Short mmCIF file of C-alpha atoms in Angstrom, two decimals:
data_model
loop_
_atom_site.label_atom_id
_atom_site.label_comp_id
_atom_site.label_asym_id
_atom_site.label_seq_id
_atom_site.Cartn_x
_atom_site.Cartn_y
_atom_site.Cartn_z
CA MET A 1 50.23 35.44 60.09
CA THR A 2 51.20 35.17 63.75
CA VAL A 3 48.29 34.29 65.99
CA ASP A 4 47.95 36.32 69.20
CA SER A 5 47.35 33.87 72.02
CA ASN A 6 45.15 36.40 73.80
CA ASP A 7 42.86 36.64 70.77
CA LEU A 8 42.79 32.86 70.56
CA LYS A 9 41.81 32.52 74.20
CA LEU A 10 39.21 35.26 73.87
CA ALA A 11 37.56 33.62 70.86
CA GLY A 12 37.39 30.28 72.64
CA ARG A 13 36.08 31.84 75.83
CA LEU A 14 33.36 33.83 74.04
CA ALA A 15 32.19 30.90 71.92
CA THR A 16 32.03 28.67 75.00
CA ALA A 17 30.18 31.27 77.10
CA ALA A 18 27.65 31.95 74.34
CA GLY A 19 27.10 28.21 74.08
CA GLU A 20 26.47 27.92 77.81
CA LEU A 21 23.95 30.76 77.58
CA LEU A 22 22.19 28.92 74.77
CA LEU A 23 22.08 25.66 76.72
CA ASP A 24 20.54 27.45 79.70
CA LEU A 25 17.94 29.12 77.47
CA ARG A 26 17.12 25.78 75.89
CA ALA A 27 16.66 24.16 79.31
CA THR A 28 14.73 26.88 81.12
CA SER A 29 12.80 29.06 78.66
CA GLY A 30 10.03 26.61 77.80
CA LEU A 31 10.42 27.63 74.16
CA THR A 32 10.76 25.17 71.28
CA GLY A 33 11.20 25.17 67.55
CA LYS A 34 11.47 28.46 65.68
CA GLU A 35 10.68 30.53 68.77
CA LEU A 36 13.61 28.98 70.64
CA GLY A 37 15.87 29.44 67.62
CA ASN A 38 14.98 33.12 67.32
CA ALA A 39 15.44 33.71 71.04
CA GLY A 40 18.79 31.94 70.96
CA ASP A 41 20.00 33.98 67.99
CA PHE A 42 19.04 37.21 69.76
CA ARG A 43 20.48 36.37 73.17
CA ALA A 44 23.77 34.92 71.91
CA ASN A 45 24.28 37.79 69.48
CA GLU A 46 23.56 40.35 72.20
CA PHE A 47 26.11 38.69 74.47
CA LEU A 48 28.85 38.45 71.82
CA LEU A 49 28.42 42.05 70.64
CA LYS A 50 28.46 43.38 74.18
CA GLU A 51 31.60 41.46 75.13
CA LEU A 52 33.46 42.37 71.94
CA ALA A 53 32.55 46.04 72.37
CA ARG A 54 33.81 45.93 75.95
CA LEU A 55 37.00 43.97 75.35
CA CYS A 56 37.91 45.04 71.79
CA PRO A 57 36.33 48.48 71.33
CA ASP A 58 38.44 49.37 68.29
CA ASP A 59 37.57 46.20 66.35
CA ALA A 60 34.74 45.84 63.84
CA VAL A 61 32.21 43.02 63.95
CA LEU A 62 30.38 41.15 61.21
CA SER A 63 27.52 39.08 62.63
CA GLU A 64 24.74 37.15 60.98
CA GLU A 65 22.27 38.72 63.37
CA SER A 66 23.30 42.39 63.02
CA SER A 67 23.17 45.03 60.29
CA ASP A 68 26.33 45.38 58.22
CA ASP A 69 27.44 49.03 58.11
CA PHE A 70 30.60 48.33 56.04
CA VAL A 71 32.86 50.08 58.56
CA ARG A 72 34.58 46.72 58.72
CA LEU A 73 35.95 47.16 55.19
CA GLU A 74 38.36 49.82 56.45
CA ALA A 75 39.14 48.08 59.75
CA ASP A 76 42.33 46.17 60.49
CA ARG A 77 40.56 43.67 62.74
CA VAL A 78 37.10 42.24 62.13
CA TRP A 79 35.37 39.63 64.27
CA ILE A 80 33.12 37.35 62.19
CA VAL A 81 30.51 35.63 64.34
CA ASP A 82 27.56 33.32 63.98
CA PRO A 83 25.72 33.35 67.33
CA VAL A 84 23.84 30.12 66.53
CA ASP A 85 24.98 28.11 63.55
CA GLY A 86 22.24 25.60 62.92
CA THR A 87 19.26 27.45 64.38
CA ARG A 88 16.87 24.73 63.22
CA GLU A 89 18.86 22.05 65.05
CA TYR A 90 19.18 24.22 68.17
CA GLY A 91 15.40 24.55 68.28
CA THR A 92 14.86 20.80 67.87
CA GLU A 93 14.97 18.64 70.99
CA GLY A 94 17.73 16.06 71.06
CA HIS A 95 19.91 17.63 68.37
CA THR A 96 23.57 18.23 69.16
CA ASP A 97 24.62 19.34 65.65
CA TRP A 98 24.55 23.11 66.21
CA ALA A 99 27.40 25.47 67.02
CA VAL A 100 28.66 28.93 67.93
CA HIS A 101 31.29 30.51 65.66
CA VAL A 102 33.75 33.24 66.62
CA ALA A 103 36.50 34.15 64.13
CA LEU A 104 38.93 37.06 63.71
CA TRP A 105 40.06 38.48 60.36
CA GLU A 106 43.15 40.69 60.44
CA ARG A 107 44.80 42.93 57.88
CA ASP A 108 48.57 42.64 57.42
CA GLY A 109 50.09 46.02 58.23
CA GLN A 110 52.72 45.75 55.50
CA THR A 111 50.84 44.21 52.60
CA GLY A 112 47.33 45.40 53.41
CA VAL A 113 46.06 41.91 52.68
CA GLY A 114 43.74 40.36 55.24
CA ALA A 115 43.18 36.77 56.35
CA LEU A 116 41.62 34.75 59.13
CA SER A 117 43.89 34.62 62.16
CA VAL A 118 41.66 33.12 64.85
CA GLY A 119 38.72 30.75 64.87
CA ALA A 120 36.69 29.09 67.61
CA VAL A 121 33.84 26.64 67.11
CA ALA A 122 31.83 25.65 70.16
CA LEU A 123 29.61 22.56 70.07
CA PRO A 124 27.74 23.36 73.28
CA ALA A 125 25.54 20.26 73.38
CA LEU A 126 28.71 18.14 73.30
CA GLY A 127 30.54 20.33 75.81
CA VAL A 128 33.52 21.05 73.54
CA THR A 129 35.09 24.11 71.90
CA TYR A 130 37.75 23.87 69.22
CA VAL A 131 40.22 26.66 68.44
CA ASN A 132 42.89 26.99 65.78
CA ASP A 133 45.84 26.54 68.11
CA GLY A 134 47.13 23.54 66.15
CA ALA A 135 46.99 21.25 69.18
CA PRO A 136 46.18 17.65 68.20
CA ILE A 137 42.49 16.80 68.30
CA GLU A 138 41.64 13.28 69.37
CA PRO A 139 39.70 11.16 66.84
CA ALA A 140 36.10 10.63 67.82
CA ASP A 141 32.85 9.23 66.48
CA GLY A 142 30.35 10.87 68.79
CA LEU A 143 28.34 12.75 66.16
CA ALA A 144 27.89 9.89 63.73
CA ALA A 145 24.41 8.49 63.23
CA THR A 146 25.72 5.11 62.12
CA PRO A 147 28.77 3.00 63.04
CA ARG A 148 31.82 3.93 60.99
CA GLY A 149 32.87 1.44 58.33
CA ASP A 150 35.81 1.39 55.95
CA ARG A 151 34.33 3.73 53.36
CA PRO A 152 35.06 7.47 53.48
CA ARG A 153 32.26 9.59 54.85
CA VAL A 154 31.12 12.77 53.12
CA VAL A 155 28.97 15.01 55.31
CA ILE A 156 26.36 17.19 53.64
CA SER A 157 23.47 19.43 54.56
CA GLY A 158 20.28 17.61 55.40
CA THR A 159 18.16 20.46 54.02
CA ARG A 160 20.29 21.85 51.17
CA PRO A 161 22.58 19.09 49.86
CA ALA A 162 24.83 20.10 46.99
CA ALA A 163 23.80 18.76 43.58
CA PHE A 164 27.22 17.13 43.26
CA SER A 165 27.03 15.32 46.62
CA GLU A 166 26.35 11.85 45.22
CA ALA A 167 29.00 12.27 42.52
CA VAL A 168 31.57 13.27 45.14
CA ALA A 169 30.73 10.26 47.30
CA ALA A 170 31.03 7.97 44.29
CA ALA A 171 34.36 9.50 43.25
CA VAL A 172 35.95 8.81 46.64
CA GLY A 173 34.22 5.47 47.08
CA GLY A 174 32.36 6.82 50.07
CA GLU A 175 28.95 7.31 51.62
CA LEU A 176 26.88 10.39 52.40
CA LEU A 177 25.95 11.44 55.93
CA SER A 178 23.51 14.30 56.60
CA MET A 179 24.15 16.61 59.54
CA GLY A 180 23.06 20.01 60.81
CA SER A 181 25.17 23.13 61.08
CA ALA A 182 28.24 23.97 59.03
CA GLY A 183 30.29 24.07 62.21
CA ALA A 184 29.15 20.61 63.27
CA LYS A 185 29.91 19.17 59.82
CA ALA A 186 33.34 20.81 59.65
CA MET A 187 34.25 19.61 63.13
CA ALA A 188 33.14 16.09 62.17
CA VAL A 189 35.96 16.15 59.62
CA VAL A 190 38.35 17.71 62.14
CA ARG A 191 37.52 14.98 64.67
CA GLY A 192 37.88 12.18 62.13
CA GLU A 193 34.19 11.27 62.15
CA ALA A 194 34.02 12.16 58.48
CA ASP A 195 36.53 12.58 55.69
CA ALA A 196 35.01 15.44 53.71
CA TYR A 197 32.38 18.15 53.93
CA VAL A 198 31.00 19.50 50.68
CA HIS A 199 28.47 22.29 50.30
CA ALA A 200 27.03 24.37 47.48
CA GLY A 201 23.57 25.30 48.72
CA GLY A 202 24.39 28.85 49.77
CA GLN A 203 26.33 30.14 52.77
CA TYR A 204 27.76 33.39 54.12
CA GLU A 205 31.10 34.32 55.63
CA TRP A 206 29.94 33.68 59.20
CA ASP A 207 28.96 30.11 58.31
CA SER A 208 32.49 29.04 57.43
CA ALA A 209 35.03 31.53 58.85
CA ALA A 210 35.59 29.93 62.26
CA PRO A 211 35.28 26.32 61.01
CA VAL A 212 37.79 26.98 58.22
CA ALA A 213 40.30 28.53 60.64
CA VAL A 214 40.10 25.45 62.89
CA ALA A 215 40.18 22.99 59.98
CA LYS A 216 43.23 24.64 58.41
CA SER A 217 45.09 24.47 61.72
CA GLN A 218 44.59 20.70 61.61
CA GLY A 219 46.07 20.41 58.13
CA LEU A 220 42.80 19.91 56.26
CA TRP A 221 42.12 21.17 52.75
CA CYS A 222 39.74 24.16 52.68
CA SER A 223 38.61 25.92 49.50
CA ARG A 224 35.75 27.00 47.31
CA ALA A 225 34.11 24.29 45.20
CA ASP A 226 36.19 25.44 42.21
CA GLY A 227 39.40 25.18 44.23
CA LEU A 228 39.83 28.92 44.72
CA THR A 229 40.81 30.46 48.05
CA LEU A 230 38.10 31.34 50.57
CA GLU A 231 38.16 35.13 51.04
CA TYR A 232 36.69 36.87 54.07
CA ASN A 233 35.69 40.42 55.05
CA GLN A 234 34.45 41.10 51.53
CA ARG A 235 31.80 43.68 50.63
CA ASP A 236 29.54 40.87 49.45
CA VAL A 237 29.54 38.34 52.30
CA PHE A 238 27.81 35.62 50.23
CA LEU A 239 30.19 32.64 50.13
CA PRO A 240 27.96 29.92 48.71
CA ASP A 241 30.17 26.85 48.44
CA LEU A 242 32.80 25.09 50.50
CA ILE A 243 35.07 22.06 50.50
CA ILE A 244 36.75 20.82 53.70
CA CYS A 245 38.44 17.46 53.41
CA ARG A 246 41.46 15.31 54.07
CA PRO A 247 44.25 16.60 51.80
CA GLU A 248 44.60 13.32 49.92
CA LEU A 249 40.95 13.52 48.81
CA ALA A 250 41.06 17.12 47.60
CA GLU A 251 41.98 16.63 43.97
CA THR A 252 39.50 13.78 43.48
CA ILE A 253 36.70 15.86 44.99
CA LEU A 254 37.64 18.98 43.04
CA GLU A 255 37.59 17.06 39.76
CA VAL A 256 33.88 16.61 40.43
CA THR A 257 32.98 19.97 41.96
CA ARG A 258 34.84 22.06 39.37
CA GLN A 259 32.60 20.64 36.67
CA ALA A 260 29.35 21.22 38.56
#
Protein backbone atom coordinates (compact mmCIF):
# COMPACT_ATOMS: atom_id res chain seq x y z
CA MET A 1 0.00 0.00 0.00
CA THR A 2 1.30 3.42 -0.98
CA VAL A 3 1.71 5.75 1.97
CA ASP A 4 0.39 9.30 1.51
CA SER A 5 3.08 11.67 2.75
CA ASN A 6 0.43 14.10 3.95
CA ASP A 7 -1.12 11.42 6.17
CA LEU A 8 2.32 10.52 7.44
CA LYS A 9 3.10 14.13 8.33
CA LEU A 10 -0.30 14.57 9.94
CA ALA A 11 0.09 11.50 12.15
CA GLY A 12 3.52 12.64 13.30
CA ARG A 13 2.33 16.18 13.92
CA LEU A 14 -0.72 15.09 15.93
CA ALA A 15 1.22 12.59 18.06
CA THR A 16 3.88 15.21 18.79
CA ALA A 17 1.35 17.93 19.63
CA ALA A 18 -0.64 15.63 21.92
CA GLY A 19 2.62 14.73 23.64
CA GLU A 20 3.48 18.39 24.18
CA LEU A 21 0.03 18.96 25.68
CA LEU A 22 0.62 16.05 28.05
CA LEU A 23 4.02 17.36 29.11
CA ASP A 24 2.51 20.76 29.87
CA LEU A 25 -0.30 19.17 31.89
CA ARG A 26 2.23 17.10 33.80
CA ALA A 27 4.32 20.18 34.61
CA THR A 28 1.58 22.66 35.49
CA SER A 29 -1.55 20.85 36.74
CA GLY A 30 -0.29 19.85 40.17
CA LEU A 31 -1.88 16.44 39.62
CA THR A 32 -0.09 13.14 40.21
CA GLY A 33 -0.74 9.44 39.93
CA LYS A 34 -4.10 8.20 38.71
CA GLU A 35 -5.62 11.69 38.67
CA LEU A 36 -2.91 12.92 36.31
CA GLY A 37 -3.27 9.82 34.15
CA ASN A 38 -7.03 10.30 33.84
CA ALA A 39 -6.66 13.99 33.06
CA GLY A 40 -4.02 13.24 30.45
CA ASP A 41 -6.16 10.60 28.78
CA PHE A 42 -9.09 13.02 28.59
CA ARG A 43 -7.16 16.05 27.35
CA ALA A 44 -5.08 14.21 24.75
CA ASN A 45 -8.10 12.31 23.45
CA GLU A 46 -10.13 15.51 23.21
CA PHE A 47 -7.34 17.16 21.23
CA LEU A 48 -6.84 14.25 18.82
CA LEU A 49 -10.56 13.80 18.13
CA LYS A 50 -11.05 17.51 17.52
CA GLU A 51 -8.12 17.75 15.13
CA LEU A 52 -9.06 14.61 13.20
CA ALA A 53 -12.66 15.80 12.88
CA ARG A 54 -11.42 19.15 11.58
CA LEU A 55 -8.76 17.87 9.20
CA CYS A 56 -10.22 14.50 8.15
CA PRO A 57 -13.99 14.84 8.57
CA ASP A 58 -14.82 11.82 6.41
CA ASP A 59 -12.54 9.43 8.31
CA ALA A 60 -13.59 7.20 11.21
CA VAL A 61 -11.71 7.05 14.51
CA LEU A 62 -11.10 4.22 16.94
CA SER A 63 -9.75 5.52 20.25
CA GLU A 64 -9.14 3.83 23.57
CA GLU A 65 -10.85 6.72 25.31
CA SER A 66 -14.02 6.95 23.18
CA SER A 67 -17.08 4.78 22.57
CA ASP A 68 -16.89 2.50 19.56
CA ASP A 69 -19.96 2.96 17.35
CA PHE A 70 -18.79 0.48 14.65
CA VAL A 71 -19.20 3.03 11.86
CA ARG A 72 -15.52 2.38 11.29
CA LEU A 73 -16.25 -1.13 10.00
CA GLU A 74 -17.73 0.35 6.81
CA ALA A 75 -15.19 3.16 6.50
CA ASP A 76 -12.29 3.20 4.05
CA ARG A 77 -10.04 5.12 6.44
CA VAL A 78 -9.88 4.62 10.19
CA TRP A 79 -7.53 6.41 12.58
CA ILE A 80 -6.53 4.19 15.52
CA VAL A 81 -5.28 6.24 18.45
CA ASP A 82 -4.10 5.77 22.00
CA PRO A 83 -3.98 9.24 23.59
CA VAL A 84 -1.72 8.06 26.43
CA ASP A 85 -0.12 4.65 26.11
CA GLY A 86 1.24 3.85 29.53
CA THR A 87 -1.08 5.93 31.70
CA ARG A 88 0.48 4.54 34.88
CA GLU A 89 3.96 5.63 33.77
CA TYR A 90 2.69 9.04 32.66
CA GLY A 91 1.26 9.61 36.12
CA THR A 92 4.51 8.56 37.84
CA GLU A 93 7.20 11.20 38.30
CA GLY A 94 10.45 10.51 36.50
CA HIS A 95 9.09 7.94 34.06
CA THR A 96 9.81 8.44 30.36
CA ASP A 97 8.36 5.11 29.15
CA TRP A 98 4.95 6.36 28.00
CA ALA A 99 3.78 7.30 24.52
CA VAL A 100 1.14 8.70 22.19
CA HIS A 101 -0.01 6.50 19.29
CA VAL A 102 -1.60 7.69 16.05
CA ALA A 103 -2.13 5.14 13.25
CA LEU A 104 -4.18 5.02 10.05
CA TRP A 105 -5.86 1.89 8.66
CA GLU A 106 -6.95 2.05 5.02
CA ARG A 107 -9.08 -0.21 2.85
CA ASP A 108 -7.76 -1.10 -0.61
CA GLY A 109 -10.27 0.16 -3.16
CA GLN A 110 -9.79 -2.83 -5.46
CA THR A 111 -9.53 -5.76 -3.06
CA GLY A 112 -11.54 -4.38 -0.15
CA VAL A 113 -8.83 -5.60 2.20
CA GLY A 114 -7.56 -3.16 4.78
CA ALA A 115 -4.16 -2.68 6.41
CA LEU A 116 -2.18 -0.17 8.41
CA SER A 117 -0.73 2.53 6.18
CA VAL A 118 0.55 5.11 8.66
CA GLY A 119 1.86 5.00 12.20
CA ALA A 120 3.36 7.58 14.54
CA VAL A 121 4.68 6.93 18.04
CA ALA A 122 5.62 9.94 20.14
CA LEU A 123 7.80 9.50 23.22
CA PRO A 124 7.15 12.99 24.61
CA ALA A 125 9.39 12.74 27.68
CA LEU A 126 12.31 11.94 25.35
CA GLY A 127 11.35 14.61 22.82
CA VAL A 128 11.11 12.21 19.86
CA THR A 129 8.40 11.02 17.47
CA TYR A 130 8.88 8.07 15.13
CA VAL A 131 6.86 7.58 11.94
CA ASN A 132 6.81 4.76 9.42
CA ASP A 133 8.61 6.64 6.67
CA GLY A 134 11.38 4.04 6.48
CA ALA A 135 14.10 6.59 7.22
CA PRO A 136 17.00 5.05 9.17
CA ILE A 137 16.70 5.37 12.93
CA GLU A 138 19.93 5.85 14.81
CA PRO A 139 20.78 3.19 17.42
CA ALA A 140 20.39 4.42 20.97
CA ASP A 141 20.43 3.19 24.54
CA GLY A 142 18.63 6.01 26.30
CA LEU A 143 15.72 4.00 27.71
CA ALA A 144 17.73 1.14 29.14
CA ALA A 145 17.88 0.76 32.90
CA THR A 146 21.18 -1.09 32.79
CA PRO A 147 24.26 -0.90 30.53
CA ARG A 148 23.90 -3.04 27.43
CA GLY A 149 25.97 -6.21 27.34
CA ASP A 150 26.42 -8.86 24.66
CA ARG A 151 23.25 -10.81 25.43
CA PRO A 152 20.02 -10.07 23.54
CA ARG A 153 17.48 -8.04 25.46
CA VAL A 154 13.82 -9.03 25.59
CA VAL A 155 11.54 -6.24 26.83
CA ILE A 156 8.37 -7.20 28.67
CA SER A 157 5.61 -5.59 30.66
CA GLY A 158 6.51 -4.77 34.23
CA THR A 159 2.93 -5.37 35.39
CA ARG A 160 1.69 -8.12 33.04
CA PRO A 161 4.67 -10.15 31.81
CA ALA A 162 3.82 -13.00 29.47
CA ALA A 163 4.04 -16.47 31.01
CA PHE A 164 6.52 -17.44 28.31
CA SER A 165 8.85 -14.48 28.92
CA GLU A 166 11.58 -16.42 30.73
CA ALA A 167 11.43 -19.25 28.20
CA VAL A 168 11.83 -16.78 25.33
CA ALA A 169 14.82 -15.14 27.00
CA ALA A 170 16.41 -18.54 27.57
CA ALA A 171 15.79 -19.61 23.97
CA VAL A 172 17.61 -16.59 22.54
CA GLY A 173 20.29 -16.61 25.23
CA GLY A 174 19.10 -13.24 26.44
CA GLU A 175 17.92 -11.27 29.45
CA LEU A 176 14.60 -9.73 30.39
CA LEU A 177 14.07 -5.99 30.80
CA SER A 178 10.81 -4.55 32.18
CA MET A 179 9.47 -1.32 30.72
CA GLY A 180 6.25 0.66 30.62
CA SER A 181 4.04 1.29 27.62
CA ALA A 182 3.76 -0.88 24.52
CA GLY A 183 4.96 2.03 22.42
CA ALA A 184 8.05 2.55 24.55
CA LYS A 185 8.90 -1.16 24.43
CA ALA A 186 8.38 -1.39 20.67
CA MET A 187 10.50 1.70 20.05
CA ALA A 188 13.24 0.23 22.26
CA VAL A 189 13.50 -2.56 19.67
CA VAL A 190 13.31 -0.05 16.81
CA ARG A 191 16.12 2.00 18.36
CA GLY A 192 18.30 -1.04 19.01
CA GLU A 193 18.03 -0.80 22.80
CA ALA A 194 16.38 -4.21 22.83
CA ASP A 195 16.18 -7.11 20.43
CA ALA A 196 12.65 -8.36 21.04
CA TYR A 197 9.37 -7.36 22.66
CA VAL A 198 7.02 -10.15 23.67
CA HIS A 199 3.57 -9.74 25.19
CA ALA A 200 0.62 -11.97 26.01
CA GLY A 201 -1.04 -10.22 28.94
CA GLY A 202 -3.87 -8.61 26.99
CA GLN A 203 -3.85 -5.65 24.63
CA TYR A 204 -6.16 -3.88 22.18
CA GLU A 205 -5.70 -2.58 18.66
CA TRP A 206 -4.71 0.91 19.81
CA ASP A 207 -1.87 -0.52 21.92
CA SER A 208 0.01 -1.94 18.95
CA ALA A 209 -1.23 -0.35 15.69
CA ALA A 210 1.13 2.63 15.53
CA PRO A 211 4.13 0.77 17.03
CA VAL A 212 3.70 -2.10 14.55
CA ALA A 213 3.53 0.29 11.59
CA VAL A 214 6.79 1.94 12.67
CA ALA A 215 8.50 -1.37 13.49
CA LYS A 216 7.56 -2.91 10.13
CA SER A 217 8.97 0.09 8.29
CA GLN A 218 12.31 -0.67 9.97
CA GLY A 219 12.30 -4.27 8.80
CA LEU A 220 11.38 -5.85 12.14
CA TRP A 221 9.27 -8.97 12.52
CA CYS A 222 5.75 -8.24 13.82
CA SER A 223 3.11 -10.91 14.46
CA ARG A 224 0.78 -12.55 16.92
CA ALA A 225 2.37 -14.94 19.42
CA ASP A 226 1.31 -17.86 17.21
CA GLY A 227 2.94 -16.27 14.16
CA LEU A 228 -0.30 -15.14 12.55
CA THR A 229 -0.74 -11.71 11.00
CA LEU A 230 -1.86 -8.80 13.18
CA GLU A 231 -5.26 -7.64 11.90
CA TYR A 232 -6.70 -4.21 12.62
CA ASN A 233 -10.10 -2.49 12.40
CA GLN A 234 -11.84 -5.68 13.49
CA ARG A 235 -15.23 -5.80 15.22
CA ASP A 236 -13.54 -7.24 18.30
CA VAL A 237 -10.60 -4.93 18.99
CA PHE A 238 -9.03 -7.27 21.58
CA LEU A 239 -5.56 -8.16 20.27
CA PRO A 240 -4.01 -9.82 23.31
CA ASP A 241 -0.54 -10.89 22.20
CA LEU A 242 2.33 -9.47 20.19
CA ILE A 243 5.84 -10.28 19.01
CA ILE A 244 8.16 -7.55 17.68
CA CYS A 245 11.74 -8.64 17.16
CA ARG A 246 14.80 -8.70 14.96
CA PRO A 247 13.97 -10.98 12.00
CA GLU A 248 16.73 -13.45 12.78
CA LEU A 249 15.21 -14.12 16.22
CA ALA A 250 11.64 -14.64 15.02
CA GLU A 251 11.62 -18.38 14.46
CA THR A 252 13.41 -19.13 17.73
CA ILE A 253 10.95 -16.98 19.66
CA LEU A 254 7.92 -18.41 17.85
CA GLU A 255 9.01 -21.96 18.65
CA VAL A 256 8.44 -21.00 22.27
CA THR A 257 5.36 -18.79 22.00
CA ARG A 258 3.44 -21.12 19.67
CA GLN A 259 3.51 -23.80 22.36
CA ALA A 260 2.39 -21.50 25.17
